[in-house]
Coordinates of C-alpha atoms in Angstrom, one line a residue:
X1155 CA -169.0 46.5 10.0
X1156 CA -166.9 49.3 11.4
X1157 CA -163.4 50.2 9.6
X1158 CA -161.5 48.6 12.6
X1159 CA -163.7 45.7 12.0
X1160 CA -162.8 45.6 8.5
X1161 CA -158.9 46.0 8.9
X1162 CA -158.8 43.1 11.4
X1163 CA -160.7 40.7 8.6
X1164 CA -158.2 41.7 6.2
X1165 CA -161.3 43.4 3.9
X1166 CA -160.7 46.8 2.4
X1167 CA -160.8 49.4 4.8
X1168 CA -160.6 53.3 6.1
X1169 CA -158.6 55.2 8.1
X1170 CA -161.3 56.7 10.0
X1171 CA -161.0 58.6 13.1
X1172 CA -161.6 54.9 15.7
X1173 CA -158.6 54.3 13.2
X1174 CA -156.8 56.8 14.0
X1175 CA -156.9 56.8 17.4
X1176 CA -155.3 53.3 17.6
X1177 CA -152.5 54.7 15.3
X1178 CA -151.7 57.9 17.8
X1179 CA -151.3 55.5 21.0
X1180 CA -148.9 53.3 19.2
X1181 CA -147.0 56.7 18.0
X1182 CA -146.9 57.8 21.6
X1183 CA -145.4 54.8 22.6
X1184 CA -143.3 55.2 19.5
X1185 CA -141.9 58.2 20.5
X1186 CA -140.6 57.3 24.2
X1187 CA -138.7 54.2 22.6
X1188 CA -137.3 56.3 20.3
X1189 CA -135.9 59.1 22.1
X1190 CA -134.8 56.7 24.7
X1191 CA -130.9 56.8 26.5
X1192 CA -129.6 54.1 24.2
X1193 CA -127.4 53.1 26.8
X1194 CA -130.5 52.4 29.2
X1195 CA -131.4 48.5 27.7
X1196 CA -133.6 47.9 30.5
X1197 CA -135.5 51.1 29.9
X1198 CA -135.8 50.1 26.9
X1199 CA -136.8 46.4 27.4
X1200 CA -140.2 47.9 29.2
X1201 CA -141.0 49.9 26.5
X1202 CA -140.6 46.9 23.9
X1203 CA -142.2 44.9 26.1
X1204 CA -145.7 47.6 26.4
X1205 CA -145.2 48.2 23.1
X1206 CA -145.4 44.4 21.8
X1207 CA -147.6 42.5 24.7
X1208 CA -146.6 39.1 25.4
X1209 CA -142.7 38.8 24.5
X1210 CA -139.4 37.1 26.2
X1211 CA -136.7 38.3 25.8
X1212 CA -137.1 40.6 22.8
X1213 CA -134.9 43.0 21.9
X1214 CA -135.2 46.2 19.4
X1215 CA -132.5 48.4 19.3
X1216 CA -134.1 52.0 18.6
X1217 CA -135.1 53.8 16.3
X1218 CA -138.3 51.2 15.6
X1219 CA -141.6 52.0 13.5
X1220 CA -145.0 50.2 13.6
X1221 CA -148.6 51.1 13.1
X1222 CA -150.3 49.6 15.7
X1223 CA -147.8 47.1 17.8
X1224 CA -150.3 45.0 19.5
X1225 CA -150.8 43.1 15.7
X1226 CA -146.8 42.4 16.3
X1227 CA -146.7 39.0 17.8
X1228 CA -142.9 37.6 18.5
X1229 CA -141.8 34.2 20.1
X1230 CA -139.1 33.6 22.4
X1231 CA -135.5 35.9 22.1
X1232 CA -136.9 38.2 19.3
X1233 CA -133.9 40.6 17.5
X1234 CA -134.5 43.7 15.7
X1235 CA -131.4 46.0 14.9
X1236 CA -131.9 49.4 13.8
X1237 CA -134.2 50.9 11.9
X1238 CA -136.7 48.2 11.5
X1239 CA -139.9 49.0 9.9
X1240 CA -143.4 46.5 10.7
X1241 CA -146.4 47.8 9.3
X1242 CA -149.0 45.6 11.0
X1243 CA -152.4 46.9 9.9
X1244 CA -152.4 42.5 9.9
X1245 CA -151.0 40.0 12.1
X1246 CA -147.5 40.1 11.5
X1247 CA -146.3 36.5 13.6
X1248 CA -142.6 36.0 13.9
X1249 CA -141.6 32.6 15.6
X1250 CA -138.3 31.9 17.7
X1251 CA -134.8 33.2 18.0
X1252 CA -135.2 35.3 15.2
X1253 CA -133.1 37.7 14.0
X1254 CA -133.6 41.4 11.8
X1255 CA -130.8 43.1 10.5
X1256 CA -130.6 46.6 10.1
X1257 CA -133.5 48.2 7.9
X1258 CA -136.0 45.3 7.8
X1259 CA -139.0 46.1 6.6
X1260 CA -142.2 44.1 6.9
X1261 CA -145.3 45.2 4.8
X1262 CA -149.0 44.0 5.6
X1263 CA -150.4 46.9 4.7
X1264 CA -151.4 47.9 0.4
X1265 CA -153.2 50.0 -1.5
X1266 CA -155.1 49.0 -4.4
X1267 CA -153.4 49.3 -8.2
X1268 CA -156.1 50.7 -10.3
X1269 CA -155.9 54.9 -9.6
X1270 CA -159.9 55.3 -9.2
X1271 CA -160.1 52.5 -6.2
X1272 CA -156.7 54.0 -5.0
X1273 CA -157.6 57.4 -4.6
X1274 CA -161.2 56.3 -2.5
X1275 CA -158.7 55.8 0.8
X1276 CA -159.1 52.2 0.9
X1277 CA -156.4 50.4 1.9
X1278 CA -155.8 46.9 3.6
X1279 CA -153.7 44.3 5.1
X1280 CA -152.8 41.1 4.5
X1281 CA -150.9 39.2 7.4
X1282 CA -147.2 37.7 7.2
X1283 CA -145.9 34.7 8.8
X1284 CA -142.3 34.4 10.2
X1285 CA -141.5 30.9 11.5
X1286 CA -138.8 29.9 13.9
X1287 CA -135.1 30.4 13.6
X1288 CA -135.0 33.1 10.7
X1289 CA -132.2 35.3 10.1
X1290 CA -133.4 38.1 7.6
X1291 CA -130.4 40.0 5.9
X1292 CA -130.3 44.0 5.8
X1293 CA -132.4 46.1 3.3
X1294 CA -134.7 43.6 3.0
X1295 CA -138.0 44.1 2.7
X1296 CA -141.2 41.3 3.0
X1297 CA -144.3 42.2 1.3
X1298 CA -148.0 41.3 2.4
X1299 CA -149.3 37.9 2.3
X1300 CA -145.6 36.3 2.7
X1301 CA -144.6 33.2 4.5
X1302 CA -141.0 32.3 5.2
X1303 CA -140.2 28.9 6.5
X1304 CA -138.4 27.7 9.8
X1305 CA -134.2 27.8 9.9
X1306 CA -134.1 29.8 6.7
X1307 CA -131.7 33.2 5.9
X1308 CA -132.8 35.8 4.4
X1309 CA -129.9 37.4 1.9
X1310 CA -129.3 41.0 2.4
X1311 CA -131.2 43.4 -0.2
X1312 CA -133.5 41.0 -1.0
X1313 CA -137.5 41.5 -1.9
X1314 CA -139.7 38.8 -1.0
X1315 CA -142.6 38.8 -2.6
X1316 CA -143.8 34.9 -2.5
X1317 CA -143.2 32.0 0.4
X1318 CA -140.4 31.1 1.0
X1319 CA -139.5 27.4 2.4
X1320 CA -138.0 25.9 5.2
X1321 CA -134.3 25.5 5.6
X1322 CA -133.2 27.6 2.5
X1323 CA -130.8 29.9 1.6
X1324 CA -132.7 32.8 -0.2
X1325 CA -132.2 36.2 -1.9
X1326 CA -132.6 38.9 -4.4
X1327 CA -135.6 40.9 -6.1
X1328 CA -137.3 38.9 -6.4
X1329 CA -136.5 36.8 -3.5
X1330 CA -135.6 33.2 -4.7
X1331 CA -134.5 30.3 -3.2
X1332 CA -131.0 29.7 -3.9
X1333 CA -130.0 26.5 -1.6
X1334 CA -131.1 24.1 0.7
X1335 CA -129.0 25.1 4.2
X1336 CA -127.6 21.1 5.3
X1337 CA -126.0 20.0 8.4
X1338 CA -122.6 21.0 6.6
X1339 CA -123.1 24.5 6.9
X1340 CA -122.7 24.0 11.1
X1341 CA -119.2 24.2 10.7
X1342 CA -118.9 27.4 8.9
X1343 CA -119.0 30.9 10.1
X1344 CA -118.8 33.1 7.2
X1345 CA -118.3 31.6 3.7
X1346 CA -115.5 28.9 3.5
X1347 CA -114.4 30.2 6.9
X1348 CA -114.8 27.2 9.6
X1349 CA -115.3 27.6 13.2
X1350 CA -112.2 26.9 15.5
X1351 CA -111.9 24.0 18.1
X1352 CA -113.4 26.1 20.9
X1353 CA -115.7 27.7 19.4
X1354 CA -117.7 24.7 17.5
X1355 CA -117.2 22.8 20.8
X1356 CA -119.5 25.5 22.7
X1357 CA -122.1 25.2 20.1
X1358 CA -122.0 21.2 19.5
X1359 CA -122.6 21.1 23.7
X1360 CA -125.0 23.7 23.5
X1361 CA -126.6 21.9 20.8
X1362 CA -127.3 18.8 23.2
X1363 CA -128.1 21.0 26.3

């Protein structure tokens, strides 16, 4: 098998030259996102939309790093604030309506531990699995291998290092589940803070649209 081959069956691999190549077309479609006129959000939409493939309605707000892109696949009305980081040396799949705060970082890519297998330029990745409806706090950072459930929040700061379920409340470092998220919650917007009249109207007759 060639390295390329290698990387996409998740075995250790190198970065060889084939490698690098794929890594330098990414970076030069890197670089027009990122120097981008901020104010020009269908400008930008293209670029998102070459960069990642098959998208609706996604949405990165610059600056954005990746390794390859086309191992970034995102469902329907994806949103990335700035700053976002996704290595995807593997499949990194992120589901519906979901949401990254500022500084997100998703990590597929490793190196082994032991010094003498480190230092030989193997590396790999191992894919991570986003389902739908996830909001992913700021700072946080998801390492290779994880799965995080449908309709769950990710707490700002947090590590996650092991799956995480459906409809949870998580956070910290390590990443734990703190609650289950119920229909309750609906009428909150921050805290103990409820929604007013018009507002949870809207969402209750969105909710049924």
């Amino acid at each position: 098998m060639n390295h390329i081959e290698r990387r996409n069956a998740e075995l250790p691999y190198i970065a060889d030259r084939t490698v690098m190549e794929e890594l330098e077309g990414c970076r030069k479609i890197l670089q027009r996102l990122n120097t981008a006129d901020r104010s020009d959000g269908e400008l930008i939409k293209k670029i998102v939309k070459e960069l990642l493939g098959k998208s609706e309605n996604a949405v990165i707000n610059p600056p954005f790093y990746c390794d390859y892109g086309f191992n970034i696949e995102v469902g329907k009305n994806f949103f990335a604030n700035y700053n976002c980081t996704i290595l995807d040396v593997a499949k990194v799949k992120i589901g519906d309506n979901c949401q990254f705060a500022p500084n997100v970082a998703v990590y597929t890519a490793g190196h082994p531990i032991h010094p003498v297998s480190r230092n030989s330029q193997y590396e790999y990745g191992i894919s991570v699995t986003i389902g739908d409806n996830v909001w992913i706090g700021g700072n946080s950072v998801i390492v290779p291998g994880v799965h995080i459930g449908s309709n769950t929040v990710i707490g700002a700061g947090s590590v996650v290092t092991k799956d995480i379920p459906d409809w949870v409340i998580a956070a910290g470092n390590p990443c734990r589940v703190i609650r289950k998220i119920t229909e309750e919650d609906k009428e909150y917007y921050y805290k103990d803070r409820k929604f007013d009249r018009e507002a949870y109207s809207e969402i209750l007759r969105g909710s049924t649209e």
